[in-house]
Amino acid sequence: MKKNFRVLRELFRIRFQHLMLFRLGFFGPFFVDGSLFAVQLMVFGAVYSNVDRIGAWGEGEMILFIGTFSLINAVGMAFYFFGIRQVPDKIRNGELDLYLTKPVSPLLRLTFEQINPGSLPLIAMSLCIIGYGARRAGIVPHAEDVLLYLGWLAVMIALHYDMMVLIRSVCFYLVTNARLEQLEDTALELCMKLPGIAFYGIYRVVFCFLLPYGLMATLPVQSILGELKWQTALQGLAVAAVFTGLTVCAWRRGLRHYNSASS
């Protein structure tokens, strides 16, 4: 564990040094991601300007939902998104060999070697939206409510990470996973606009269990609203646990299946 922390510290230091050599590469993402965030807010405003309620949620709850999903996305963009996105290329061109020879988990290094400080302002902006949404919804959370919300947020960030790794682990067996990535992008785009409470029947099965993006912002928001039933909470924890197990198995079996470029 101590070795992994030292590796992470060095990865962060090297990454920041590299970014500061090219100042535009460091400060550019602040403006690019900030502009993307503003566009997303405009889209959400256009979608929900003429909608009073979605299920039992009004405007304040929906703003809280949007802020929560944006926060999950921003944490991913800042810390692991760009690292995991390069996994298929590393597998196809044999660069994964270099990671397998290092005395540290190859997935750990791949995850954090492409951190993107330019996405950190999105985290701050998302927190502002969450605060604004809570105010519009008339929520005055207690300390235990905030802790419960943060706990569910951590579980859902882990689920988002698991889904990214799982989809890209397919490249150990197939030449490309482009279709799966398109499916991932489409499902994420849909579930950023509609909370999980809007899905019923087959749609709930697909977007809450098979592609569980519908849970990612919904469960944290339900927890802070006091709407999260214990059955739903157990289902959410079970889904997160199952996908974590699938991700670990897929990655380990993929490494055993991997044909080194030097072999």
PDB file of C-alpha atoms in Angstrom:
ATOM      1  CA  MET A   1       0.000   0.000   0.000  1.00  0.00           C
ATOM      2  CA  LYS A   2       2.788   2.446   0.903  1.00  0.00           C
ATOM      3  CA  LYS A   3       4.513   1.622  -2.369  1.00  0.00           C
ATOM      4  CA  ASN A   4       1.349   2.399  -4.312  1.00  0.00           C
ATOM      5  CA  PHE A   5       0.988   5.753  -2.559  1.00  0.00           C
ATOM      6  CA  ARG A   6       4.572   6.639  -3.454  1.00  0.00           C
ATOM      7  CA  VAL A   7       3.929   5.679  -7.062  1.00  0.00           C
ATOM      8  CA  LEU A   8       0.783   7.816  -7.178  1.00  0.00           C
ATOM      9  CA  ARG A   9       2.643  10.773  -5.684  1.00  0.00           C
ATOM     10  CA  GLU A  10       5.359  10.489  -8.323  1.00  0.00           C
ATOM     11  CA  LEU A  11       2.818  10.116 -11.118  1.00  0.00           C
ATOM     12  CA  PHE A  12       1.058  13.307 -10.014  1.00  0.00           C
ATOM     13  CA  ARG A  13       4.351  15.186  -9.703  1.00  0.00           C
ATOM     14  CA  ILE A  14       5.566  14.094 -13.143  1.00  0.00           C
ATOM     15  CA  ARG A  15       2.212  14.892 -14.720  1.00  0.00           C
ATOM     16  CA  PHE A  16       2.116  18.410 -13.262  1.00  0.00           C
ATOM     17  CA  GLN A  17       5.692  19.062 -14.308  1.00  0.00           C
ATOM     18  CA  HIS A  18       4.923  17.945 -17.851  1.00  0.00           C
ATOM     19  CA  LEU A  19       1.817  20.110 -18.034  1.00  0.00           C
ATOM     20  CA  MET A  20       3.627  23.164 -16.714  1.00  0.00           C
ATOM     21  CA  LEU A  21       6.243  22.825 -19.468  1.00  0.00           C
ATOM     22  CA  PHE A  22       3.415  23.576 -21.881  1.00  0.00           C
ATOM     23  CA  ARG A  23       1.344  26.242 -20.153  1.00  0.00           C
ATOM     24  CA  LEU A  24      -1.425  26.080 -22.734  1.00  0.00           C
ATOM     25  CA  GLY A  25      -1.787  22.370 -22.016  1.00  0.00           C
ATOM     26  CA  PHE A  26      -2.258  23.227 -18.337  1.00  0.00           C
ATOM     27  CA  PHE A  27      -4.562  26.240 -18.572  1.00  0.00           C
ATOM     28  CA  GLY A  28      -6.341  25.343 -21.826  1.00  0.00           C
ATOM     29  CA  PRO A  29      -8.573  22.653 -20.276  1.00  0.00           C
ATOM     30  CA  PHE A  30      -9.826  25.226 -17.738  1.00  0.00           C
ATOM     31  CA  PHE A  31     -11.414  27.190 -20.578  1.00  0.00           C
ATOM     32  CA  VAL A  32     -12.408  24.205 -22.747  1.00  0.00           C
ATOM     33  CA  ASP A  33     -14.073  22.243 -19.951  1.00  0.00           C
ATOM     34  CA  GLY A  34     -15.618  25.401 -18.519  1.00  0.00           C
ATOM     35  CA  SER A  35     -17.160  26.191 -21.892  1.00  0.00           C
ATOM     36  CA  LEU A  36     -18.434  22.610 -22.197  1.00  0.00           C
ATOM     37  CA  PHE A  37     -19.962  22.899 -18.748  1.00  0.00           C
ATOM     38  CA  ALA A  38     -21.729  26.143 -19.720  1.00  0.00           C
ATOM     39  CA  VAL A  39     -23.110  24.516 -22.879  1.00  0.00           C
ATOM     40  CA  GLN A  40     -24.419  21.576 -20.835  1.00  0.00           C
ATOM     41  CA  LEU A  41     -26.222  23.960 -18.503  1.00  0.00           C
ATOM     42  CA  MET A  42     -27.819  25.717 -21.474  1.00  0.00           C
ATOM     43  CA  VAL A  43     -28.979  22.366 -22.865  1.00  0.00           C
ATOM     44  CA  PHE A  44     -30.444  21.369 -19.503  1.00  0.00           C
ATOM     45  CA  GLY A  45     -32.144  24.744 -19.230  1.00  0.00           C
ATOM     46  CA  ALA A  46     -33.715  24.315 -22.655  1.00  0.00           C
ATOM     47  CA  VAL A  47     -34.887  20.778 -21.876  1.00  0.00           C
ATOM     48  CA  TYR A  48     -36.431  21.555 -18.492  1.00  0.00           C
ATOM     49  CA  SER A  49     -37.653  25.118 -19.048  1.00  0.00           C
ATOM     50  CA  ASN A  50     -41.177  23.899 -19.839  1.00  0.00           C
ATOM     51  CA  VAL A  51     -41.242  20.858 -17.553  1.00  0.00           C
ATOM     52  CA  ASP A  52     -42.637  21.308 -14.045  1.00  0.00           C
ATOM     53  CA  ARG A  53     -41.882  17.869 -12.610  1.00  0.00           C
ATOM     54  CA  ILE A  54     -40.265  14.578 -13.508  1.00  0.00           C
ATOM     55  CA  GLY A  55     -41.883  11.963 -11.322  1.00  0.00           C
ATOM     56  CA  ALA A  56     -41.858  13.368  -7.806  1.00  0.00           C
ATOM     57  CA  TRP A  57     -38.947  15.718  -8.499  1.00  0.00           C
ATOM     58  CA  GLY A  58     -39.396  19.408  -9.112  1.00  0.00           C
ATOM     59  CA  GLU A  59     -36.947  22.006 -10.395  1.00  0.00           C
ATOM     60  CA  GLY A  60     -34.756  22.061  -7.285  1.00  0.00           C
ATOM     61  CA  GLU A  61     -34.369  18.280  -7.216  1.00  0.00           C
ATOM     62  CA  MET A  62     -33.527  18.216 -10.925  1.00  0.00           C
ATOM     63  CA  ILE A  63     -30.867  20.902 -10.466  1.00  0.00           C
ATOM     64  CA  LEU A  64     -29.441  18.833  -7.626  1.00  0.00           C
ATOM     65  CA  PHE A  65     -29.459  15.775  -9.909  1.00  0.00           C
ATOM     66  CA  ILE A  66     -27.709  17.655 -12.721  1.00  0.00           C
ATOM     67  CA  GLY A  67     -25.061  18.959 -10.341  1.00  0.00           C
ATOM     68  CA  THR A  68     -24.474  15.483  -8.911  1.00  0.00           C
ATOM     69  CA  PHE A  69     -24.050  13.863 -12.319  1.00  0.00           C
ATOM     70  CA  SER A  70     -21.755  16.707 -13.361  1.00  0.00           C
ATOM     71  CA  LEU A  71     -19.690  16.158 -10.197  1.00  0.00           C
ATOM     72  CA  ILE A  72     -19.279  12.436 -10.917  1.00  0.00           C
ATOM     73  CA  ASN A  73     -18.279  13.251 -14.481  1.00  0.00           C
ATOM     74  CA  ALA A  74     -15.888  16.007 -13.359  1.00  0.00           C
ATOM     75  CA  VAL A  75     -14.116  13.755 -10.834  1.00  0.00           C
ATOM     76  CA  GLY A  76     -13.668  11.168 -13.573  1.00  0.00           C
ATOM     77  CA  MET A  77     -12.369  13.742 -16.050  1.00  0.00           C
ATOM     78  CA  ALA A  78      -9.902  15.104 -13.518  1.00  0.00           C
ATOM     79  CA  PHE A  79      -8.444  11.827 -12.245  1.00  0.00           C
ATOM     80  CA  TYR A  80      -9.003   8.700 -14.325  1.00  0.00           C
ATOM     81  CA  PHE A  81     -10.969   9.352 -17.531  1.00  0.00           C
ATOM     82  CA  PHE A  82      -8.045  10.088 -19.842  1.00  0.00           C
ATOM     83  CA  GLY A  83      -5.913   7.313 -18.376  1.00  0.00           C
ATOM     84  CA  ILE A  84      -8.556   4.613 -18.863  1.00  0.00           C
ATOM     85  CA  ARG A  85      -9.487   5.899 -22.317  1.00  0.00           C
ATOM     86  CA  GLN A  86      -5.976   4.997 -23.548  1.00  0.00           C
ATOM     87  CA  VAL A  87      -6.197   1.334 -22.420  1.00  0.00           C
ATOM     88  CA  PRO A  88      -7.420  -0.025 -25.823  1.00  0.00           C
ATOM     89  CA  ASP A  89      -4.539   1.649 -27.658  1.00  0.00           C
ATOM     90  CA  LYS A  90      -2.022   0.331 -25.118  1.00  0.00           C
ATOM     91  CA  ILE A  91      -3.359  -3.199 -25.666  1.00  0.00           C
ATOM     92  CA  ARG A  92      -3.432  -2.983 -29.464  1.00  0.00           C
ATOM     93  CA  ASN A  93       0.045  -1.518 -29.981  1.00  0.00           C
ATOM     94  CA  GLY A  94       1.780  -3.543 -27.272  1.00  0.00           C
ATOM     95  CA  GLU A  95       2.630  -0.624 -24.999  1.00  0.00           C
ATOM     96  CA  LEU A  96       0.992  -2.509 -22.152  1.00  0.00           C
ATOM     97  CA  ASP A  97       4.212  -4.556 -22.011  1.00  0.00           C
ATOM     98  CA  LEU A  98       5.950  -1.593 -20.382  1.00  0.00           C
ATOM     99  CA  TYR A  99       3.348  -1.466 -17.609  1.00  0.00           C
ATOM    100  CA  LEU A 100       3.561  -5.186 -16.915  1.00  0.00           C
ATOM    101  CA  THR A 101       7.289  -4.946 -16.251  1.00  0.00           C
ATOM    102  CA  LYS A 102       6.896  -2.274 -13.563  1.00  0.00           C
ATOM    103  CA  PRO A 103       6.694  -3.223  -9.854  1.00  0.00           C
ATOM    104  CA  VAL A 104       3.245  -1.688  -9.496  1.00  0.00           C
ATOM    105  CA  SER A 105      -0.267  -2.547 -10.636  1.00  0.00           C
ATOM    106  CA  PRO A 106      -0.526  -1.736 -14.380  1.00  0.00           C
ATOM    107  CA  LEU A 107      -4.158  -0.653 -13.927  1.00  0.00           C
ATOM    108  CA  LEU A 108      -3.203   1.700 -11.099  1.00  0.00           C
ATOM    109  CA  ARG A 109      -0.581   3.397 -13.234  1.00  0.00           C
ATOM    110  CA  LEU A 110      -2.794   3.549 -16.311  1.00  0.00           C
ATOM    111  CA  THR A 111      -5.586   5.044 -14.222  1.00  0.00           C
ATOM    112  CA  PHE A 112      -3.703   7.985 -12.782  1.00  0.00           C
ATOM    113  CA  GLU A 113      -0.886   8.791 -15.199  1.00  0.00           C
ATOM    114  CA  GLN A 114      -3.075  11.101 -17.321  1.00  0.00           C
ATOM    115  CA  ILE A 115      -4.741  13.204 -14.629  1.00  0.00           C
ATOM    116  CA  ASN A 116      -6.213  16.402 -16.007  1.00  0.00           C
ATOM    117  CA  PRO A 117      -6.028  19.435 -13.663  1.00  0.00           C
ATOM    118  CA  GLY A 118      -7.963  21.402 -16.249  1.00  0.00           C
ATOM    119  CA  SER A 119     -11.122  19.600 -15.134  1.00  0.00           C
ATOM    120  CA  LEU A 120     -10.781  20.606 -11.473  1.00  0.00           C
ATOM    121  CA  PRO A 121     -12.849  23.804 -11.968  1.00  0.00           C
ATOM    122  CA  LEU A 122     -15.712  21.584 -13.117  1.00  0.00           C
ATOM    123  CA  ILE A 123     -15.740  20.024  -9.660  1.00  0.00           C
ATOM    124  CA  ALA A 124     -16.097  23.459  -8.073  1.00  0.00           C
ATOM    125  CA  MET A 125     -18.820  24.456 -10.554  1.00  0.00           C
ATOM    126  CA  SER A 126     -20.689  21.204  -9.914  1.00  0.00           C
ATOM    127  CA  LEU A 127     -20.574  21.811  -6.160  1.00  0.00           C
ATOM    128  CA  CYS A 128     -22.054  25.272  -6.728  1.00  0.00           C
ATOM    129  CA  ILE A 129     -24.913  23.760  -8.740  1.00  0.00           C
ATOM    130  CA  ILE A 130     -25.502  21.147  -6.028  1.00  0.00           C
ATOM    131  CA  GLY A 131     -25.698  23.887  -3.407  1.00  0.00           C
ATOM    132  CA  TYR A 132     -28.054  25.936  -5.574  1.00  0.00           C
ATOM    133  CA  GLY A 133     -30.250  22.902  -6.241  1.00  0.00           C
ATOM    134  CA  ALA A 134     -30.450  22.069  -2.537  1.00  0.00           C
ATOM    135  CA  ARG A 135     -31.487  25.652  -1.831  1.00  0.00           C
ATOM    136  CA  ARG A 136     -34.171  25.632  -4.552  1.00  0.00           C
ATOM    137  CA  ALA A 137     -35.463  22.304  -3.234  1.00  0.00           C
ATOM    138  CA  GLY A 138     -35.662  23.722   0.283  1.00  0.00           C
ATOM    139  CA  ILE A 139     -33.231  21.158   1.672  1.00  0.00           C
ATOM    140  CA  VAL A 140     -31.359  21.921   4.881  1.00  0.00           C
ATOM    141  CA  PRO A 141     -29.282  18.746   5.274  1.00  0.00           C
ATOM    142  CA  HIS A 142     -27.869  17.595   8.589  1.00  0.00           C
ATOM    143  CA  ALA A 143     -24.304  16.330   8.936  1.00  0.00           C
ATOM    144  CA  GLU A 144     -25.391  12.697   8.680  1.00  0.00           C
ATOM    145  CA  ASP A 145     -27.329  13.483   5.491  1.00  0.00           C
ATOM    146  CA  VAL A 146     -24.236  15.019   3.918  1.00  0.00           C
ATOM    147  CA  LEU A 147     -22.103  12.033   4.951  1.00  0.00           C
ATOM    148  CA  LEU A 148     -24.649   9.627   3.488  1.00  0.00           C
ATOM    149  CA  TYR A 149     -24.732  11.629   0.258  1.00  0.00           C
ATOM    150  CA  LEU A 150     -20.924  11.618   0.052  1.00  0.00           C
ATOM    151  CA  GLY A 151     -20.874   7.878   0.719  1.00  0.00           C
ATOM    152  CA  TRP A 152     -23.253   7.187  -2.151  1.00  0.00           C
ATOM    153  CA  LEU A 153     -21.309   9.612  -4.318  1.00  0.00           C
ATOM    154  CA  ALA A 154     -18.110   7.610  -3.688  1.00  0.00           C
ATOM    155  CA  VAL A 155     -19.902   4.347  -4.541  1.00  0.00           C
ATOM    156  CA  MET A 156     -21.258   5.801  -7.777  1.00  0.00           C
ATOM    157  CA  ILE A 157     -17.867   7.232  -8.796  1.00  0.00           C
ATOM    158  CA  ALA A 158     -16.435   3.747  -8.275  1.00  0.00           C
ATOM    159  CA  LEU A 159     -19.258   2.319 -10.419  1.00  0.00           C
ATOM    160  CA  HIS A 160     -18.508   4.831 -13.170  1.00  0.00           C
ATOM    161  CA  TYR A 161     -14.832   3.832 -13.037  1.00  0.00           C
ATOM    162  CA  ASP A 162     -15.753   0.125 -13.127  1.00  0.00           C
ATOM    163  CA  MET A 163     -17.894   0.635 -16.218  1.00  0.00           C
ATOM    164  CA  MET A 164     -15.079   2.447 -18.017  1.00  0.00           C
ATOM    165  CA  VAL A 165     -12.534  -0.275 -17.243  1.00  0.00           C
ATOM    166  CA  LEU A 166     -14.953  -3.115 -18.015  1.00  0.00           C
ATOM    167  CA  ILE A 167     -15.877  -1.751 -21.440  1.00  0.00           C
ATOM    168  CA  ARG A 168     -12.224  -1.267 -22.366  1.00  0.00           C
ATOM    169  CA  SER A 169     -11.172  -4.683 -21.087  1.00  0.00           C
ATOM    170  CA  VAL A 170     -13.020  -6.118 -24.098  1.00  0.00           C
ATOM    171  CA  CYS A 171      -9.995  -5.118 -26.179  1.00  0.00           C
ATOM    172  CA  PHE A 172      -8.058  -7.996 -24.644  1.00  0.00           C
ATOM    173  CA  TYR A 173     -10.280 -10.265 -26.757  1.00  0.00           C
ATOM    174  CA  LEU A 174     -11.472  -8.113 -29.675  1.00  0.00           C
ATOM    175  CA  VAL A 175      -9.703  -5.833 -32.121  1.00  0.00           C
ATOM    176  CA  THR A 176     -11.875  -2.848 -31.234  1.00  0.00           C
ATOM    177  CA  ASN A 177     -14.505  -1.825 -28.715  1.00  0.00           C
ATOM    178  CA  ALA A 178     -15.672   1.231 -30.678  1.00  0.00           C
ATOM    179  CA  ARG A 179     -19.320   0.124 -30.665  1.00  0.00           C
ATOM    180  CA  LEU A 180     -19.286  -0.400 -26.916  1.00  0.00           C
ATOM    181  CA  GLU A 181     -17.800   3.059 -26.412  1.00  0.00           C
ATOM    182  CA  GLN A 182     -20.558   4.524 -28.584  1.00  0.00           C
ATOM    183  CA  LEU A 183     -23.099   2.671 -26.449  1.00  0.00           C
ATOM    184  CA  GLU A 184     -21.419   4.041 -23.320  1.00  0.00           C
ATOM    185  CA  ASP A 185     -21.528   7.618 -24.613  1.00  0.00           C
ATOM    186  CA  THR A 186     -25.183   7.311 -25.667  1.00  0.00           C
ATOM    187  CA  ALA A 187     -26.261   5.816 -22.329  1.00  0.00           C
ATOM    188  CA  LEU A 188     -24.354   8.470 -20.378  1.00  0.00           C
ATOM    189  CA  GLU A 189     -25.854  11.283 -22.440  1.00  0.00           C
ATOM    190  CA  LEU A 190     -29.365   9.946 -21.870  1.00  0.00           C
ATOM    191  CA  CYS A 191     -28.916   9.341 -18.138  1.00  0.00           C
ATOM    192  CA  MET A 192     -27.451  12.809 -17.626  1.00  0.00           C
ATOM    193  CA  LYS A 193     -30.791  14.200 -18.781  1.00  0.00           C
ATOM    194  CA  LEU A 194     -33.174  11.735 -17.134  1.00  0.00           C
ATOM    195  CA  PRO A 195     -32.919  10.510 -13.527  1.00  0.00           C
ATOM    196  CA  GLY A 196     -33.347   6.853 -12.670  1.00  0.00           C
ATOM    197  CA  ILE A 197     -36.819   7.515 -11.240  1.00  0.00           C
ATOM    198  CA  ALA A 198     -38.016   8.199 -14.809  1.00  0.00           C
ATOM    199  CA  PHE A 199     -37.257   4.654 -16.003  1.00  0.00           C
ATOM    200  CA  TYR A 200     -39.831   1.874 -15.742  1.00  0.00           C
ATOM    201  CA  GLY A 201     -40.152  -1.669 -17.026  1.00  0.00           C
ATOM    202  CA  ILE A 202     -37.515  -2.787 -19.507  1.00  0.00           C
ATOM    203  CA  TYR A 203     -35.916   0.665 -19.456  1.00  0.00           C
ATOM    204  CA  ARG A 204     -35.279   0.370 -15.727  1.00  0.00           C
ATOM    205  CA  VAL A 205     -33.712  -3.067 -16.238  1.00  0.00           C
ATOM    206  CA  VAL A 206     -31.409  -1.728 -18.962  1.00  0.00           C
ATOM    207  CA  PHE A 207     -30.360   1.598 -17.427  1.00  0.00           C
ATOM    208  CA  CYS A 208     -30.343   0.626 -13.749  1.00  0.00           C
ATOM    209  CA  PHE A 209     -28.979  -2.925 -13.890  1.00  0.00           C
ATOM    210  CA  LEU A 210     -27.387  -3.784 -17.248  1.00  0.00           C
ATOM    211  CA  LEU A 211     -25.985  -0.316 -18.024  1.00  0.00           C
ATOM    212  CA  PRO A 212     -26.418   1.228 -14.564  1.00  0.00           C
ATOM    213  CA  TYR A 213     -25.770   4.845 -15.500  1.00  0.00           C
ATOM    214  CA  GLY A 214     -29.308   5.621 -14.368  1.00  0.00           C
ATOM    215  CA  LEU A 215     -28.268   4.940 -10.775  1.00  0.00           C
ATOM    216  CA  MET A 216     -25.177   7.107 -10.683  1.00  0.00           C
ATOM    217  CA  ALA A 217     -26.662  10.464  -9.744  1.00  0.00           C
ATOM    218  CA  THR A 218     -30.119   9.242  -8.737  1.00  0.00           C
ATOM    219  CA  LEU A 219     -29.157   7.301  -5.612  1.00  0.00           C
ATOM    220  CA  PRO A 220     -27.022  10.069  -4.033  1.00  0.00           C
ATOM    221  CA  VAL A 221     -29.822  12.593  -4.647  1.00  0.00           C
ATOM    222  CA  GLN A 222     -32.460  10.247  -3.231  1.00  0.00           C
ATOM    223  CA  SER A 223     -30.296   9.742  -0.142  1.00  0.00           C
ATOM    224  CA  ILE A 224     -30.049  13.450   0.648  1.00  0.00           C
ATOM    225  CA  LEU A 225     -33.767  13.950  -0.101  1.00  0.00           C
ATOM    226  CA  GLY A 226     -34.657  11.167   2.323  1.00  0.00           C
ATOM    227  CA  GLU A 227     -36.404   9.218  -0.451  1.00  0.00           C
ATOM    228  CA  LEU A 228     -33.984   6.285  -0.639  1.00  0.00           C
ATOM    229  CA  LYS A 229     -35.762   3.113   0.486  1.00  0.00           C
ATOM    230  CA  TRP A 230     -33.696   0.303   1.933  1.00  0.00           C
ATOM    231  CA  GLN A 231     -34.673  -2.049  -0.899  1.00  0.00           C
ATOM    232  CA  THR A 232     -33.415   0.444  -3.475  1.00  0.00           C
ATOM    233  CA  ALA A 233     -30.246   1.038  -1.454  1.00  0.00           C
ATOM    234  CA  LEU A 234     -29.521  -2.701  -1.309  1.00  0.00           C
ATOM    235  CA  GLN A 235     -30.118  -3.000  -5.047  1.00  0.00           C
ATOM    236  CA  GLY A 236     -27.725  -0.128  -5.708  1.00  0.00           C
ATOM    237  CA  LEU A 237     -25.014  -1.610  -3.489  1.00  0.00           C
ATOM    238  CA  ALA A 238     -25.510  -5.022  -5.094  1.00  0.00           C
ATOM    239  CA  VAL A 239     -25.157  -3.545  -8.602  1.00  0.00           C
ATOM    240  CA  ALA A 240     -21.982  -1.693  -7.606  1.00  0.00           C
ATOM    241  CA  ALA A 241     -20.522  -4.830  -5.996  1.00  0.00           C
ATOM    242  CA  VAL A 242     -21.370  -7.025  -9.002  1.00  0.00           C
ATOM    243  CA  PHE A 243     -19.791  -4.636 -11.489  1.00  0.00           C
ATOM    244  CA  THR A 244     -16.696  -4.251  -9.327  1.00  0.00           C
ATOM    245  CA  GLY A 245     -16.358  -8.036  -9.264  1.00  0.00           C
ATOM    246  CA  LEU A 246     -16.908  -8.253 -13.029  1.00  0.00           C
ATOM    247  CA  THR A 247     -14.315  -5.553 -13.638  1.00  0.00           C
ATOM    248  CA  VAL A 248     -11.684  -7.243 -11.479  1.00  0.00           C
ATOM    249  CA  CYS A 249     -12.299 -10.613 -13.144  1.00  0.00           C
ATOM    250  CA  ALA A 250     -12.351  -9.149 -16.665  1.00  0.00           C
ATOM    251  CA  TRP A 251      -9.114  -7.242 -16.114  1.00  0.00           C
ATOM    252  CA  ARG A 252      -7.246 -10.178 -14.553  1.00  0.00           C
ATOM    253  CA  ARG A 253      -8.436 -12.671 -17.160  1.00  0.00           C
ATOM    254  CA  GLY A 254      -7.635 -10.138 -19.862  1.00  0.00           C
ATOM    255  CA  LEU A 255      -4.062  -9.815 -18.638  1.00  0.00           C
ATOM    256  CA  ARG A 256      -3.684 -13.593 -18.777  1.00  0.00           C
ATOM    257  CA  HIS A 257      -5.137 -13.579 -22.296  1.00  0.00           C
ATOM    258  CA  TYR A 258      -2.974 -10.654 -23.416  1.00  0.00           C
ATOM    259  CA  ASN A 259      -0.478 -11.494 -26.150  1.00  0.00           C
ATOM    260  CA  SER A 260       2.635  -9.450 -25.512  1.00  0.00           C
ATOM    261  CA  ALA A 261       4.052  -7.526 -28.423  1.00  0.00           C
ATOM    262  CA  SER A 262       7.371  -9.194 -27.724  1.00  0.00           C
ATOM    263  CA  SER A 263       5.961 -12.729 -27.814  1.00  0.00           C
TER     264      SER A 263
END
